């Protein structure tokens, strides 16, 4: 996923450039932009924002919970390790495009406080999402693999739910310590994801 990280970084710098120097990209401070361009940018913002918000809603509150309750835990973890990098990459690209298009339509220098707050929440969503893609998700996946190894040694992990893990951890200090480390990193990842979702939700209040 290194190429995706570089791509998102480039898009982020482009979006920031659009926000603070939109005239460089052809935006007119008097608002007399081409109607076709304005319509295209509004459509890009709407589609990318709604895709990011909808994906975050599904993954965070619906899909993940259903999978956890119905899949063997190791199978669930392996699936998540493949799904989340793609999920954060997609949401990151959508947020970056939404930031760029919104910033072009509402130049920072001439925008009112409402538009600035909206743009700020979009940027916050992008930042939280990028932190998950670059920092927390790789750490979570690595911790998960280490814990899976310990669990396989204890002949657990193919069941649904946490019950056996908790029972074995009471007698296995190594597993208990790994559970604690995994819980901390996974908690930070989940928190960043919730903040990203919340930022997108607040942005929608003014659209």
mmCIF file of C-alpha atoms in Angstrom:
data_model
loop_
_atom_site.group_PDB
_atom_site.id
_atom_site.type_symbol
_atom_site.label_atom_id
_atom_site.label_comp_id
_atom_site.label_asym_id
_atom_site.label_seq_id
_atom_site.Cartn_x
_atom_site.Cartn_y
_atom_site.Cartn_z
ATOM 1 C CA UNK A 1 0.000 0.000 0.000
ATOM 2 C CA UNK A 2 3.049 2.291 -0.174
ATOM 3 C CA UNK A 3 1.971 3.642 -3.565
ATOM 4 C CA UNK A 4 -1.454 4.506 -2.164
ATOM 5 C CA UNK A 5 0.118 6.385 0.734
ATOM 6 C CA UNK A 6 2.249 8.417 -1.666
ATOM 7 C CA UNK A 7 -0.765 9.059 -3.876
ATOM 8 C CA UNK A 8 -2.889 10.244 -0.956
ATOM 9 C CA UNK A 9 -0.069 12.499 0.239
ATOM 10 C CA UNK A 10 0.171 14.093 -3.208
ATOM 11 C CA UNK A 11 -3.599 14.550 -3.375
ATOM 12 C CA UNK A 12 -3.575 16.056 0.121
ATOM 13 C CA UNK A 13 -0.986 18.672 -0.855
ATOM 14 C CA UNK A 14 -2.981 19.431 -4.003
ATOM 15 C CA UNK A 15 -6.165 19.848 -1.965
ATOM 16 C CA UNK A 16 -4.419 22.157 0.516
ATOM 17 C CA UNK A 17 -3.102 24.203 -2.400
ATOM 18 C CA UNK A 18 -6.625 24.524 -3.765
ATOM 19 C CA UNK A 19 -7.882 25.685 -0.363
ATOM 20 C CA UNK A 20 -5.340 28.414 0.294
ATOM 21 C CA UNK A 21 -4.470 29.436 -3.263
ATOM 22 C CA UNK A 22 -7.472 28.564 -5.446
ATOM 23 C CA UNK A 23 -6.611 31.265 -7.967
ATOM 24 C CA UNK A 24 -3.537 29.233 -8.888
ATOM 25 C CA UNK A 25 -5.907 26.575 -10.197
ATOM 26 C CA UNK A 26 -8.183 29.017 -11.988
ATOM 27 C CA UNK A 27 -10.738 29.790 -9.285
ATOM 28 C CA UNK A 28 -12.061 33.344 -9.418
ATOM 29 C CA UNK A 29 -12.546 35.229 -6.175
ATOM 30 C CA UNK A 30 -15.588 37.033 -7.593
ATOM 31 C CA UNK A 31 -17.363 33.703 -7.997
ATOM 32 C CA UNK A 32 -17.600 33.990 -11.803
ATOM 33 C CA UNK A 33 -16.404 30.472 -12.511
ATOM 34 C CA UNK A 34 -17.653 28.460 -15.462
ATOM 35 C CA UNK A 35 -21.128 27.016 -14.745
ATOM 36 C CA UNK A 36 -20.016 23.665 -16.131
ATOM 37 C CA UNK A 37 -16.964 23.659 -13.853
ATOM 38 C CA UNK A 38 -19.033 24.648 -10.827
ATOM 39 C CA UNK A 39 -21.581 21.913 -11.535
ATOM 40 C CA UNK A 40 -18.816 19.348 -11.983
ATOM 41 C CA UNK A 41 -17.125 20.330 -8.733
ATOM 42 C CA UNK A 42 -20.406 20.268 -6.822
ATOM 43 C CA UNK A 43 -21.100 16.808 -8.208
ATOM 44 C CA UNK A 44 -17.581 15.630 -7.311
ATOM 45 C CA UNK A 45 -17.977 16.963 -3.776
ATOM 46 C CA UNK A 46 -21.398 15.388 -3.327
ATOM 47 C CA UNK A 47 -20.434 11.979 -4.719
ATOM 48 C CA UNK A 48 -17.124 11.755 -2.855
ATOM 49 C CA UNK A 49 -18.520 13.033 0.429
ATOM 50 C CA UNK A 50 -21.556 10.732 0.310
ATOM 51 C CA UNK A 51 -19.379 7.745 -0.645
ATOM 52 C CA UNK A 52 -16.989 8.398 2.242
ATOM 53 C CA UNK A 53 -19.770 8.946 4.766
ATOM 54 C CA UNK A 54 -21.806 5.965 3.583
ATOM 55 C CA UNK A 55 -18.787 3.658 3.628
ATOM 56 C CA UNK A 56 -17.853 4.829 7.127
ATOM 57 C CA UNK A 57 -21.411 4.289 8.341
ATOM 58 C CA UNK A 58 -21.594 0.769 6.925
ATOM 59 C CA UNK A 59 -18.150 -0.424 7.992
ATOM 60 C CA UNK A 60 -18.282 1.117 11.471
ATOM 61 C CA UNK A 61 -21.817 0.365 12.585
ATOM 62 C CA UNK A 62 -23.207 -2.409 10.381
ATOM 63 C CA UNK A 63 -20.832 -4.583 8.349
ATOM 64 C CA UNK A 64 -18.128 -4.988 10.974
ATOM 65 C CA UNK A 65 -20.576 -5.941 13.724
ATOM 66 C CA UNK A 66 -22.368 -8.498 11.539
ATOM 67 C CA UNK A 67 -19.082 -10.113 10.503
ATOM 68 C CA UNK A 68 -17.772 -10.234 14.073
ATOM 69 C CA UNK A 69 -20.920 -11.956 15.310
ATOM 70 C CA UNK A 70 -20.992 -14.565 12.545
ATOM 71 C CA UNK A 71 -17.422 -15.366 11.463
ATOM 72 C CA UNK A 72 -14.766 -17.397 13.289
ATOM 73 C CA UNK A 73 -12.536 -14.850 14.983
ATOM 74 C CA UNK A 74 -9.338 -15.567 13.046
ATOM 75 C CA UNK A 75 -11.246 -15.549 9.774
ATOM 76 C CA UNK A 76 -12.839 -12.260 10.788
ATOM 77 C CA UNK A 77 -9.460 -10.754 11.661
ATOM 78 C CA UNK A 78 -7.837 -11.882 8.420
ATOM 79 C CA UNK A 79 -10.723 -10.445 6.425
ATOM 80 C CA UNK A 80 -10.494 -7.136 8.271
ATOM 81 C CA UNK A 81 -6.750 -6.971 7.645
ATOM 82 C CA UNK A 82 -7.444 -7.060 3.899
ATOM 83 C CA UNK A 83 -10.523 -4.860 3.967
ATOM 84 C CA UNK A 84 -9.414 -1.955 6.151
ATOM 85 C CA UNK A 85 -6.425 -0.755 4.090
ATOM 86 C CA UNK A 86 -8.699 -0.654 1.034
ATOM 87 C CA UNK A 87 -11.456 1.030 3.047
ATOM 88 C CA UNK A 88 -9.205 3.747 4.455
ATOM 89 C CA UNK A 89 -7.607 4.294 1.042
ATOM 90 C CA UNK A 90 -10.977 4.752 -0.640
ATOM 91 C CA UNK A 91 -12.312 7.061 2.066
ATOM 92 C CA UNK A 92 -9.045 9.010 2.016
ATOM 93 C CA UNK A 93 -9.257 9.609 -1.725
ATOM 94 C CA UNK A 94 -12.918 10.611 -1.421
ATOM 95 C CA UNK A 95 -12.151 13.031 1.421
ATOM 96 C CA UNK A 96 -9.255 14.564 -0.515
ATOM 97 C CA UNK A 97 -11.409 15.116 -3.609
ATOM 98 C CA UNK A 98 -14.210 16.536 -1.449
ATOM 99 C CA UNK A 99 -11.752 18.898 0.250
ATOM 100 C CA UNK A 100 -10.309 20.056 -3.063
ATOM 101 C CA UNK A 101 -13.659 20.616 -4.766
ATOM 102 C CA UNK A 102 -15.211 22.319 -1.735
ATOM 103 C CA UNK A 103 -12.127 24.499 -1.285
ATOM 104 C CA UNK A 104 -12.206 25.504 -4.939
ATOM 105 C CA UNK A 105 -15.867 26.462 -4.738
ATOM 106 C CA UNK A 106 -15.413 28.264 -1.411
ATOM 107 C CA UNK A 107 -11.982 29.965 -1.367
ATOM 108 C CA UNK A 108 -10.712 30.347 2.188
ATOM 109 C CA UNK A 109 -10.031 34.082 1.863
ATOM 110 C CA UNK A 110 -13.572 34.939 0.821
ATOM 111 C CA UNK A 111 -15.559 32.240 2.641
ATOM 112 C CA UNK A 112 -17.801 32.849 5.599
ATOM 113 C CA UNK A 113 -17.403 31.131 8.947
ATOM 114 C CA UNK A 114 -19.868 28.358 8.025
ATOM 115 C CA UNK A 115 -17.906 27.325 4.934
ATOM 116 C CA UNK A 116 -14.640 27.486 6.876
ATOM 117 C CA UNK A 117 -16.029 25.202 9.571
ATOM 118 C CA UNK A 118 -17.296 22.792 6.921
ATOM 119 C CA UNK A 119 -13.910 22.747 5.249
ATOM 120 C CA UNK A 120 -12.220 22.275 8.607
ATOM 121 C CA UNK A 121 -14.313 19.214 9.399
ATOM 122 C CA UNK A 122 -13.578 17.755 5.968
ATOM 123 C CA UNK A 123 -9.866 18.247 6.604
ATOM 124 C CA UNK A 124 -10.240 16.663 10.041
ATOM 125 C CA UNK A 125 -11.945 13.624 8.516
ATOM 126 C CA UNK A 126 -9.146 13.293 5.976
ATOM 127 C CA UNK A 127 -6.477 13.619 8.683
ATOM 128 C CA UNK A 128 -8.045 11.033 10.986
ATOM 129 C CA UNK A 129 -8.506 8.661 8.069
ATOM 130 C CA UNK A 130 -4.925 9.128 6.874
ATOM 131 C CA UNK A 131 -3.601 8.487 10.389
ATOM 132 C CA UNK A 132 -5.475 5.195 10.365
ATOM 133 C CA UNK A 133 -4.137 4.199 6.961
ATOM 134 C CA UNK A 134 -0.512 5.084 7.676
ATOM 135 C CA UNK A 135 -0.126 4.487 11.429
ATOM 136 C CA UNK A 136 -2.828 2.603 13.295
ATOM 137 C CA UNK A 137 -3.974 0.011 10.749
ATOM 138 C CA UNK A 138 -0.481 -1.417 10.027
ATOM 139 C CA UNK A 139 0.190 -1.594 13.774
ATOM 140 C CA UNK A 140 -3.173 -3.248 14.435
ATOM 141 C CA UNK A 141 -2.624 -5.851 11.713
ATOM 142 C CA UNK A 142 0.837 -6.701 13.034
ATOM 143 C CA UNK A 143 -0.504 -7.053 16.590
ATOM 144 C CA UNK A 144 -3.354 -9.212 15.306
ATOM 145 C CA UNK A 145 -0.941 -11.589 13.570
ATOM 146 C CA UNK A 146 1.113 -11.938 16.741
ATOM 147 C CA UNK A 147 -1.990 -12.632 18.796
ATOM 148 C CA UNK A 148 -3.274 -15.162 16.276
ATOM 149 C CA UNK A 149 0.005 -17.044 16.624
ATOM 150 C CA UNK A 150 -0.340 -17.172 20.407
ATOM 151 C CA UNK A 151 -3.970 -18.252 20.119
ATOM 152 C CA UNK A 152 -3.161 -21.039 17.676
ATOM 153 C CA UNK A 153 -0.634 -22.362 20.171
ATOM 154 C CA UNK A 154 -3.483 -22.433 22.700
ATOM 155 C CA UNK A 155 -5.836 -24.086 20.178
ATOM 156 C CA UNK A 156 -8.302 -21.219 20.103
ATOM 157 C CA UNK A 157 -9.361 -18.650 17.515
ATOM 158 C CA UNK A 158 -11.609 -20.693 15.249
ATOM 159 C CA UNK A 159 -14.663 -19.975 17.375
ATOM 160 C CA UNK A 160 -17.081 -17.064 17.069
ATOM 161 C CA UNK A 161 -16.773 -14.398 19.761
ATOM 162 C CA UNK A 162 -14.327 -13.576 22.563
ATOM 163 C CA UNK A 163 -15.362 -16.065 25.248
ATOM 164 C CA UNK A 164 -12.552 -18.611 24.802
ATOM 165 C CA UNK A 165 -9.921 -15.904 24.436
ATOM 166 C CA UNK A 166 -10.941 -14.356 27.739
ATOM 167 C CA UNK A 167 -11.006 -17.720 29.486
ATOM 168 C CA UNK A 168 -7.553 -18.731 28.251
ATOM 169 C CA UNK A 169 -6.080 -15.266 28.912
ATOM 170 C CA UNK A 170 -6.816 -15.696 32.631
ATOM 171 C CA UNK A 171 -4.308 -18.559 32.696
ATOM 172 C CA UNK A 172 -1.975 -17.377 29.931
ATOM 173 C CA UNK A 173 -0.013 -14.193 30.818
ATOM 174 C CA UNK A 174 1.457 -13.988 27.316
ATOM 175 C CA UNK A 175 -1.988 -13.892 25.720
ATOM 176 C CA UNK A 176 -3.264 -11.464 28.351
ATOM 177 C CA UNK A 177 -0.389 -9.068 27.637
ATOM 178 C CA UNK A 178 -0.968 -9.315 23.893
ATOM 179 C CA UNK A 179 -4.686 -8.693 24.380
ATOM 180 C CA UNK A 180 -3.841 -5.511 26.257
ATOM 181 C CA UNK A 181 -1.460 -4.256 23.555
ATOM 182 C CA UNK A 182 -3.871 -5.126 20.773
ATOM 183 C CA UNK A 183 -6.756 -3.494 22.612
ATOM 184 C CA UNK A 184 -4.846 -0.236 22.990
ATOM 185 C CA UNK A 185 -3.816 0.019 19.322
ATOM 186 C CA UNK A 186 -7.180 -1.184 18.055
ATOM 187 C CA UNK A 187 -8.880 1.311 20.356
ATOM 188 C CA UNK A 188 -6.872 4.196 18.893
ATOM 189 C CA UNK A 189 -7.714 3.025 15.381
ATOM 190 C CA UNK A 190 -11.403 2.787 16.230
ATOM 191 C CA UNK A 191 -11.329 6.214 17.869
ATOM 192 C CA UNK A 192 -9.739 7.793 14.796
ATOM 193 C CA UNK A 193 -12.357 6.112 12.615
ATOM 194 C CA UNK A 194 -15.190 7.401 14.821
ATOM 195 C CA UNK A 195 -13.734 10.918 14.756
ATOM 196 C CA UNK A 196 -13.484 10.752 10.960
ATOM 197 C CA UNK A 197 -17.095 9.613 10.722
ATOM 198 C CA UNK A 198 -18.190 12.332 13.145
ATOM 199 C CA UNK A 199 -16.319 15.009 11.202
ATOM 200 C CA UNK A 200 -18.036 13.926 7.996
ATOM 201 C CA UNK A 201 -21.399 13.955 9.757
ATOM 202 C CA UNK A 202 -20.850 17.495 11.062
ATOM 203 C CA UNK A 203 -19.742 18.635 7.603
ATOM 204 C CA UNK A 204 -23.038 17.362 6.213
ATOM 205 C CA UNK A 205 -24.996 19.625 8.564
ATOM 206 C CA UNK A 206 -24.090 22.657 6.489
ATOM 207 C CA UNK A 207 -24.392 21.148 3.028
#
